[in-house]
Amino acid sequence: MAGKKKAGLRCPICKEEFKYVANLVGHLLSAHKDYDEQVEEPEPEPEEEKEVYECEFCGAQFETEAEAQQHVYEEHKEELAKRVEELMQDEEFMGELKEKAQEVLKNGGGENEGGDKKEDK
Ligand SMILES: [Zn+2]
Ligand SMILES: [Zn+2]
């Protein structure tokens, strides 16, 4: 019953030997503290992130917004016209539109004139 050598603890990363688990842990934490991040499985990249544009009238799908719009103009002209008409009659919608338009005019139009604020040097 002699000569049985206790197997040393080995750092699985750099193969350095340690007598005590605590030492190994300490070594791992100090020498390879970045290692955890490298070992972690990389997040699988989502492959299917294709955006699909759907026709709101018939549900047909298109790869680009332009295609979808063209489809609507070509296939659903009447529906589109109807919808616009409906929106024009919608007071709430038109009210919002007017408000927005006024905001834009306020913010965008004021700068061009530039007559209000004059600073003398
Ligand atoms: Zn190591
Ligand atoms: Zn459609």
Short mmCIF file of C-alpha atoms and ligand atoms in Angstrom, two decimals:
data_model
loop_
_atom_site.label_atom_id
_atom_site.label_comp_id
_atom_site.label_asym_id
_atom_site.label_seq_id
_atom_site.Cartn_x
_atom_site.Cartn_y
_atom_site.Cartn_z
CA MET A 1 0.00 0.00 0.00
CA ALA A 2 2.71 2.42 -0.80
CA GLY A 3 3.60 4.68 -3.58
CA LYS A 4 0.08 5.45 -4.36
CA LYS A 5 0.42 8.94 -5.58
CA LYS A 6 -2.53 11.13 -5.19
CA ALA A 7 -3.46 12.40 -8.57
CA GLY A 8 -2.99 16.09 -8.72
CA LEU A 9 -5.70 18.42 -9.75
CA ARG A 10 -5.15 19.76 -13.16
CA CYS A 11 -6.40 22.91 -14.72
CA PRO A 12 -8.39 21.70 -17.67
CA ILE A 13 -7.40 24.74 -19.61
CA CYS A 14 -3.67 25.15 -19.20
CA LYS A 15 -2.90 21.77 -17.53
CA GLU A 16 -1.24 23.35 -14.54
CA GLU A 17 -1.32 21.08 -11.47
CA PHE A 18 -2.69 21.98 -8.09
CA LYS A 19 -2.74 20.24 -4.76
CA TYR A 20 -6.02 21.55 -3.57
CA VAL A 21 -9.30 22.21 -5.18
CA ALA A 22 -9.31 25.65 -3.67
CA ASN A 23 -6.08 26.44 -5.43
CA LEU A 24 -7.42 25.24 -8.73
CA VAL A 25 -10.57 27.25 -8.29
CA GLY A 26 -8.54 30.29 -7.39
CA HIS A 27 -6.36 29.73 -10.42
CA LEU A 28 -9.34 29.31 -12.68
CA LEU A 29 -10.90 32.46 -11.36
CA SER A 30 -7.78 34.57 -11.73
CA ALA A 31 -6.02 33.10 -14.72
CA HIS A 32 -8.99 32.11 -16.79
CA LYS A 33 -11.71 34.39 -15.66
CA ASP A 34 -12.56 35.20 -19.23
CA TYR A 35 -12.71 31.57 -20.11
CA ASP A 36 -16.29 31.06 -19.04
CA GLU A 37 -17.49 33.46 -21.64
CA GLN A 38 -15.58 31.70 -24.36
CA VAL A 39 -16.82 28.27 -23.34
CA GLU A 40 -20.43 29.22 -23.28
CA GLU A 41 -22.27 28.13 -26.31
CA PRO A 42 -22.72 30.89 -28.75
CA GLU A 43 -26.26 31.98 -29.17
CA PRO A 44 -27.67 30.52 -32.29
CA GLU A 45 -28.16 33.22 -34.81
CA PRO A 46 -31.69 33.52 -35.97
CA GLU A 47 -31.56 32.56 -39.57
CA GLU A 48 -35.10 33.19 -40.53
CA GLU A 49 -35.53 36.81 -39.84
CA LYS A 50 -36.89 37.66 -43.20
CA GLU A 51 -39.37 40.40 -43.06
CA VAL A 52 -42.52 39.70 -44.92
CA TYR A 53 -44.85 42.34 -46.16
CA GLU A 54 -48.42 41.29 -46.17
CA CYS A 55 -51.16 42.70 -48.30
CA GLU A 56 -53.73 44.01 -45.85
CA PHE A 57 -56.51 43.34 -48.30
CA CYS A 58 -55.94 39.77 -49.44
CA GLY A 59 -53.08 38.58 -47.21
CA ALA A 60 -50.65 37.95 -50.05
CA GLN A 61 -47.04 38.13 -48.90
CA PHE A 62 -44.17 39.97 -50.49
CA GLU A 63 -40.47 40.21 -49.85
CA THR A 64 -40.25 43.95 -50.18
CA GLU A 65 -42.47 46.80 -49.16
CA ALA A 66 -42.34 48.15 -52.69
CA GLU A 67 -43.70 44.93 -54.09
CA ALA A 68 -46.49 44.88 -51.56
CA GLN A 69 -47.39 48.48 -52.34
CA GLN A 70 -47.35 47.84 -56.04
CA HIS A 71 -49.61 44.87 -55.53
CA VAL A 72 -52.06 46.97 -53.56
CA TYR A 73 -52.08 49.70 -56.19
CA GLU A 74 -52.60 47.21 -58.97
CA GLU A 75 -54.97 44.75 -57.38
CA HIS A 76 -56.83 46.75 -54.79
CA LYS A 77 -57.12 50.17 -56.31
CA GLU A 78 -60.80 50.41 -55.54
CA GLU A 79 -60.46 49.18 -51.99
CA LEU A 80 -57.65 51.63 -51.47
CA ALA A 81 -59.68 54.52 -52.84
CA LYS A 82 -62.57 53.51 -50.61
CA ARG A 83 -60.32 53.40 -47.61
CA VAL A 84 -58.92 56.83 -48.34
CA GLU A 85 -62.44 58.14 -48.75
CA GLU A 86 -63.43 56.62 -45.44
CA LEU A 87 -60.45 58.18 -43.78
CA MET A 88 -61.29 61.57 -45.26
CA GLN A 89 -64.71 61.31 -43.70
CA ASP A 90 -63.31 60.28 -40.37
CA GLU A 91 -63.27 63.51 -38.43
CA GLU A 92 -61.02 62.16 -35.75
CA PHE A 93 -58.46 61.05 -38.27
CA MET A 94 -58.61 64.27 -40.22
CA GLY A 95 -58.38 66.26 -37.01
CA GLU A 96 -55.20 64.46 -36.08
CA LEU A 97 -53.88 64.97 -39.56
CA LYS A 98 -54.56 68.68 -39.36
CA GLU A 99 -52.88 68.92 -35.99
CA LYS A 100 -49.86 67.14 -37.31
CA ALA A 101 -49.73 69.31 -40.36
CA GLN A 102 -49.87 72.41 -38.21
CA GLU A 103 -47.08 71.09 -36.04
CA VAL A 104 -44.94 70.46 -39.07
CA LEU A 105 -45.66 73.93 -40.37
CA LYS A 106 -44.78 75.44 -37.01
CA ASN A 107 -41.54 73.56 -36.63
CA GLY A 108 -40.41 73.59 -40.21
CA GLY A 109 -41.74 76.92 -41.45
CA GLY A 110 -40.47 79.10 -38.64
CA GLU A 111 -36.83 78.56 -39.38
CA ASN A 112 -36.93 79.73 -42.94
CA GLU A 113 -38.29 83.15 -42.19
CA GLY A 114 -35.99 83.83 -39.30
CA GLY A 115 -37.29 87.33 -38.81
CA ASP A 116 -38.48 86.99 -35.25
CA LYS A 117 -35.25 86.54 -33.46
CA LYS A 118 -32.66 89.10 -34.19
CA GLU A 119 -29.63 89.29 -32.05
CA ASP A 120 -27.44 92.30 -32.23
CA LYS A 121 -23.77 91.82 -31.91
ZN ZN B 1 -5.06 27.19 -15.97
ZN ZN B 2 -53.74 41.81 -52.10
#
